[in-house]
Coordinates of C-alpha atoms in Angstrom, one line a residue:
X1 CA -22.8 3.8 -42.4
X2 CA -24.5 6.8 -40.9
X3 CA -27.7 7.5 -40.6
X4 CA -27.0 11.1 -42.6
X5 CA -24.6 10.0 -45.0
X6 CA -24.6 11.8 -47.9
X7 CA -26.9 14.8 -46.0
X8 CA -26.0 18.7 -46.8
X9 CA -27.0 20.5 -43.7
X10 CA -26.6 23.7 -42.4
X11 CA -26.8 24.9 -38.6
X12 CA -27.4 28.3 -37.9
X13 CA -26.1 29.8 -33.9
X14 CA -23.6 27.1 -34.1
X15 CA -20.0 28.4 -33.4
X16 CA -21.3 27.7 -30.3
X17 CA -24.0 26.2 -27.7
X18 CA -26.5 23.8 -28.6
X19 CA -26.0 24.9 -32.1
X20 CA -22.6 24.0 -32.2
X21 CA -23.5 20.7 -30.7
X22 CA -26.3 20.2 -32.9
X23 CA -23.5 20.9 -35.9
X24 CA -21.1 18.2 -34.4
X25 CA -23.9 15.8 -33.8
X26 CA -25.4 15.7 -37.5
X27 CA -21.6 15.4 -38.4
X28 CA -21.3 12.5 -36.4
X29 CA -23.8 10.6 -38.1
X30 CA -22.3 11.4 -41.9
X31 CA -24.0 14.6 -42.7
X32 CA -21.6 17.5 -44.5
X33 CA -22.2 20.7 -42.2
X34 CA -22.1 23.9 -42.7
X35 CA -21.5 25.7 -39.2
X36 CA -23.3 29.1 -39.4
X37 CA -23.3 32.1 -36.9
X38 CA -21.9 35.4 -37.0
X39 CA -18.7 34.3 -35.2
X40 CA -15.8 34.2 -37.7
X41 CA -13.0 35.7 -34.9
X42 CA -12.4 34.9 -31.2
X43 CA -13.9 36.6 -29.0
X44 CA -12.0 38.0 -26.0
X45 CA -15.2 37.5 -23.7
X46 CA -14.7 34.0 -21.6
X47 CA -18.4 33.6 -21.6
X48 CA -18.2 33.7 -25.6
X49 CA -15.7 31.1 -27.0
X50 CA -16.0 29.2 -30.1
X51 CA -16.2 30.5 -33.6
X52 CA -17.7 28.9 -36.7
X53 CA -14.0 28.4 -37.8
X54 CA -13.1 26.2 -34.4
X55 CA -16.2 24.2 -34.8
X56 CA -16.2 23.1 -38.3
X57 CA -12.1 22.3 -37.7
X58 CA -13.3 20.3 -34.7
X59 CA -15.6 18.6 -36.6
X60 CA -13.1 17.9 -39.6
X61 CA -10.6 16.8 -37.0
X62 CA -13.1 14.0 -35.8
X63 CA -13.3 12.6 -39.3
X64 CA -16.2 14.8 -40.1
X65 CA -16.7 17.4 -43.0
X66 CA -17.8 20.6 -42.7
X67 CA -17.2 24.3 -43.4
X68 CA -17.2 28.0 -41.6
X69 CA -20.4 29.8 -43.3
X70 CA -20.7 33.6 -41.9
X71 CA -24.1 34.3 -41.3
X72 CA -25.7 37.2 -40.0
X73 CA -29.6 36.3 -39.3
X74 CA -31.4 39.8 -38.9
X75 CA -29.5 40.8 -42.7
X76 CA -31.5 39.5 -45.8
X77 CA -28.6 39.5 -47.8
X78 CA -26.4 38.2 -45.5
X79 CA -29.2 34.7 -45.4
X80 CA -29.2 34.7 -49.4
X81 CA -25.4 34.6 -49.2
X82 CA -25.6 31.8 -46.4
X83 CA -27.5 29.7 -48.4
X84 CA -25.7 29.9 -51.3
X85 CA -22.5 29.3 -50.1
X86 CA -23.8 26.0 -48.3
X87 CA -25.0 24.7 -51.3
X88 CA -22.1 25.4 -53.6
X89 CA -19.3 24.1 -51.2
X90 CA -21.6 21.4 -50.2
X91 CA -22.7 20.3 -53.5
X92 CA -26.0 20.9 -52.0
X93 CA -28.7 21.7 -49.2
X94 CA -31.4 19.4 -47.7
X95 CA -31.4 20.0 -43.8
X96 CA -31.7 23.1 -42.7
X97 CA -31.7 23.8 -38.4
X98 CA -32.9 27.0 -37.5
X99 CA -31.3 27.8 -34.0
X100 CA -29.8 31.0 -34.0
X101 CA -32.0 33.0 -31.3
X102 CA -31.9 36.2 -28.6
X103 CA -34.0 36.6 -25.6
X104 CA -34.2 40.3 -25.3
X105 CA -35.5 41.3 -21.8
X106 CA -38.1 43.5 -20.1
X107 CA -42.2 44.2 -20.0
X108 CA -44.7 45.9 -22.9
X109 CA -43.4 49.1 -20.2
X110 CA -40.5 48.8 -20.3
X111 CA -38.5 47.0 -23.6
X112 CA -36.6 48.8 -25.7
X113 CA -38.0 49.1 -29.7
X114 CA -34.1 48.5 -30.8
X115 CA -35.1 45.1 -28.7
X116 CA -38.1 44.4 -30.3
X117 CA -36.9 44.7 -33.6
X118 CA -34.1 42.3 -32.4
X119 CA -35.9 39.6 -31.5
X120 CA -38.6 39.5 -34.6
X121 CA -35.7 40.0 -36.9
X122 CA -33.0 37.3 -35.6
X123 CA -35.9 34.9 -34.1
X124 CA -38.6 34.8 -36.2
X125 CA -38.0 36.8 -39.9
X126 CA -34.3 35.2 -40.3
X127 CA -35.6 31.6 -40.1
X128 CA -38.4 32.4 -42.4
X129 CA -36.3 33.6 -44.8
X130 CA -33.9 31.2 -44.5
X131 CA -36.4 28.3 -44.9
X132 CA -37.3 30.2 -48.4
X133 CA -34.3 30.4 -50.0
X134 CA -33.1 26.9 -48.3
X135 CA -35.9 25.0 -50.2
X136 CA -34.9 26.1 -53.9
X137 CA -32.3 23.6 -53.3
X138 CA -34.5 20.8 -51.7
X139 CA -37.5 20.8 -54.1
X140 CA -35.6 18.5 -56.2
X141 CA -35.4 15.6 -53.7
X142 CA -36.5 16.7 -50.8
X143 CA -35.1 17.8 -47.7
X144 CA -35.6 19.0 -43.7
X145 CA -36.6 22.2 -42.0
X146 CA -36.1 21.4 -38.2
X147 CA -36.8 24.7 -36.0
X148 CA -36.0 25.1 -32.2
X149 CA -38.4 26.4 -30.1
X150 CA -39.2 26.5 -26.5
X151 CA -41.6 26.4 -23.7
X152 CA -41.9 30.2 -23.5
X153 CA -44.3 29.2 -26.4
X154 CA -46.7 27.6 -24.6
X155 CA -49.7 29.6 -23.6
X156 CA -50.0 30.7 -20.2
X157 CA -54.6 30.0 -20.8
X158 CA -56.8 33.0 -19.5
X159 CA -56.7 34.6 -15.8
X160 CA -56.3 35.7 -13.2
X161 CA -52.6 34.9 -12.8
X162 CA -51.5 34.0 -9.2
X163 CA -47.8 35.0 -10.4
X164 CA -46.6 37.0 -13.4
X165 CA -44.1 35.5 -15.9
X166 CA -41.0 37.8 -15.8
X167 CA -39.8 38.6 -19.1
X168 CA -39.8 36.2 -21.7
X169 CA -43.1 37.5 -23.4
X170 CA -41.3 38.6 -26.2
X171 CA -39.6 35.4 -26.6
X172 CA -42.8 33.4 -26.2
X173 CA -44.5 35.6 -28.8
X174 CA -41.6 34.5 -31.9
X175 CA -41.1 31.1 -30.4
X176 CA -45.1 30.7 -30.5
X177 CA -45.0 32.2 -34.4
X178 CA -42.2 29.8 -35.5
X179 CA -44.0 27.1 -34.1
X180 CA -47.5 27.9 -36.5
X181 CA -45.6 28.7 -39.0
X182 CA -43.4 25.3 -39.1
X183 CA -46.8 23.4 -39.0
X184 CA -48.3 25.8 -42.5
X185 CA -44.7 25.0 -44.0
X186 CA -45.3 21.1 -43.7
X187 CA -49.0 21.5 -44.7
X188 CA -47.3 23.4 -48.1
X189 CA -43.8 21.8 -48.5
X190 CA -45.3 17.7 -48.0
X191 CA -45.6 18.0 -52.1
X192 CA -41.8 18.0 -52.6
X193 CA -41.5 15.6 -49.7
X194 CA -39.8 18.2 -47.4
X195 CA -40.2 17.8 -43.4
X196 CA -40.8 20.3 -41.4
X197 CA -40.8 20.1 -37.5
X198 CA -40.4 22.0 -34.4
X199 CA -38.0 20.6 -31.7
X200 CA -38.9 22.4 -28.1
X201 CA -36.8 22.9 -25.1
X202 CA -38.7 23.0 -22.1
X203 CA -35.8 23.3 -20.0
X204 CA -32.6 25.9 -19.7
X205 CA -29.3 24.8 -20.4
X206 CA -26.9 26.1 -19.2
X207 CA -25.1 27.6 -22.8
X208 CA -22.7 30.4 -23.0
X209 CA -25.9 32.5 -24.6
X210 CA -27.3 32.1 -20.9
X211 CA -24.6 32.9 -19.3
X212 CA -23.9 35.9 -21.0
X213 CA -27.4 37.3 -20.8
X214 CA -26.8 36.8 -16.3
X215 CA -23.0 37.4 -16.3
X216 CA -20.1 39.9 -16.6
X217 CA -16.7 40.1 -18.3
X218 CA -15.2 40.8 -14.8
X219 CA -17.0 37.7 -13.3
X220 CA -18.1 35.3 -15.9
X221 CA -19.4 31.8 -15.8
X222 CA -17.8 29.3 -17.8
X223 CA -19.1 25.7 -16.6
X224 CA -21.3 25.1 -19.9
X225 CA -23.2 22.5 -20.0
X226 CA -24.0 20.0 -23.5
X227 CA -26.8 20.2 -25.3
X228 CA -25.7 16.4 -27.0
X229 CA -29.3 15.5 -26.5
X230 CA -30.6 18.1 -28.9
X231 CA -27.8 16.7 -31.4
X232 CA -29.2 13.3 -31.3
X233 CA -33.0 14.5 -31.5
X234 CA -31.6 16.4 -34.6
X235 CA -30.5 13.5 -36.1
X236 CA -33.7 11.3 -35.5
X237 CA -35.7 13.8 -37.2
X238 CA -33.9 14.1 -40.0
X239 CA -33.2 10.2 -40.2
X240 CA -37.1 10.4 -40.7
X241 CA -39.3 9.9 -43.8
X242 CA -40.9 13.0 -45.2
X243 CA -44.5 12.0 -43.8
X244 CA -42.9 12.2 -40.0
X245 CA -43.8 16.5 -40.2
X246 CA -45.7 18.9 -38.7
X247 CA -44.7 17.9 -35.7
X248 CA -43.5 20.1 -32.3
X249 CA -41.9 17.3 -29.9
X250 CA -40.2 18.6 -27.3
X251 CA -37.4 17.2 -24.7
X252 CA -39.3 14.4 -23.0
X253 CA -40.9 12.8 -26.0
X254 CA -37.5 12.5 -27.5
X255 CA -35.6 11.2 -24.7
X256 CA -38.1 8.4 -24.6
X257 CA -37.9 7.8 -28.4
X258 CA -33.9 8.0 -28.2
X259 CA -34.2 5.9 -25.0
X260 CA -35.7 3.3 -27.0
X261 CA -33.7 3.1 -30.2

């Protein structure tokens, strides 16, 4: 028996990365996956491989179940069509893993505004909206929002600075929003005995979304490295009861709580 059996989850980012990992881990443990991103076709970019079709047939060829959802975050309809589609080849909806995420870079100087409406609209608007229309299907028995964050959340406390934080304001500033919201979702949801939590990396991994952002096509990086930590904190939390929410644990609580299980 697994600890998700029966579970109808979807990931979003996960064709691949820690989202895909995240995907293959709750599949692991008995949950039906939908594997979401905007990745339907190979890339020919090294640094980009995986698609949502390789990763749910990966998952299907471990004994798992799971199906190719395209999603694309920053479209409204595009979420509504997501979530749909989940639920109706599914036969349901009750974890829902917001990952999907950009780091767009620069200073208040110097970012683009094509990059700042990026990064509110993939980061921050697309889980919210996704979290609405996810929890029409989990008001009936439940369900859980899990949403990854980081340490560019954390506040840097007043000055003067004795070095400046290179980019990742913008980051910070989403991350830092999904976080306070998560917290007045499980303040609001706890009625219908939905979860809602934030799990925070406070470390880089080394993902093909990182190596992208610091590489080239002519001289890519390809030594990825897993993220199978993130998949088993995934499936703690969502092996939960609904009172364990409104909580942001990041990765060394939970590799002291998986370390002890």
């Amino acid at each position: 028996m697994g600890l998700l059996d029966g579970r109808k989850a979807l990931v979003t980012g996960s064709s691949r990365g820690i989202g895909a990992d995240i995907a293959r881990g709750l599949a692991a443990h008995g949950a039906a996956v939908a594997v979401a991103a905007r990745s339907d076709e190979a890339s020919p970019d090294p640094r980009l491989p995986g698609t949502i079709r390789t990763v749910a047939e990966e998952i299907r060829e471990a004994g798992g179940h799971a199906v190719p959802v395209r999603l694309d975050v920053r479209d409204p309809e595009s979420i509504v069509r997501a979530i749909d589609t989940t639920a109706s080849e599914l036969g349901g909806l009750d974890i829902l893993i917001n990952n999907a995420a950009v780091l767009v870079p620069g200073t208040l100087e110097t970012v683009q505004d094509r990059h700042i409406d990026l990064i509110w609209q993939l980061d921050l608007r697309g889980p919210v909206l996704l979290a609405k229309y996810a929890v029409e299907h989990m008001k009936e028995s439940g369900g859980d929002i899990i949403n990854i964050s980081s340490g560019a959340a954390d506040f840097p406390g007043p000055g003067p600075y004795d070095e400046v934080r290179e980019g990742g304001q913008f980051y910070g500033m989403v991350k830092a929003g999904l976080e306070r919201i998560t917290q007045g979702w499980a303040m609001e949801l706890q009625q219908y005995q939905i979860a809602c939590n934030v799990l925070t990396l406070r470390y880089l991994i080394k993902t093909p979304g990182h190596w992208y952002a610091l590489t080239t096509p002519d001289n890519p990086q390809t030594e990825f490295e897993s993220a199978d930590w993130m998949a088993a904190a995934s499936v703690w939390i969502a092996s939960q009861p609904s009172t364990y929410t409104g909580n942001i644990v990041d990765d060394r609580e939970m590799r002291d709580i998986l370390a002890d299980l």
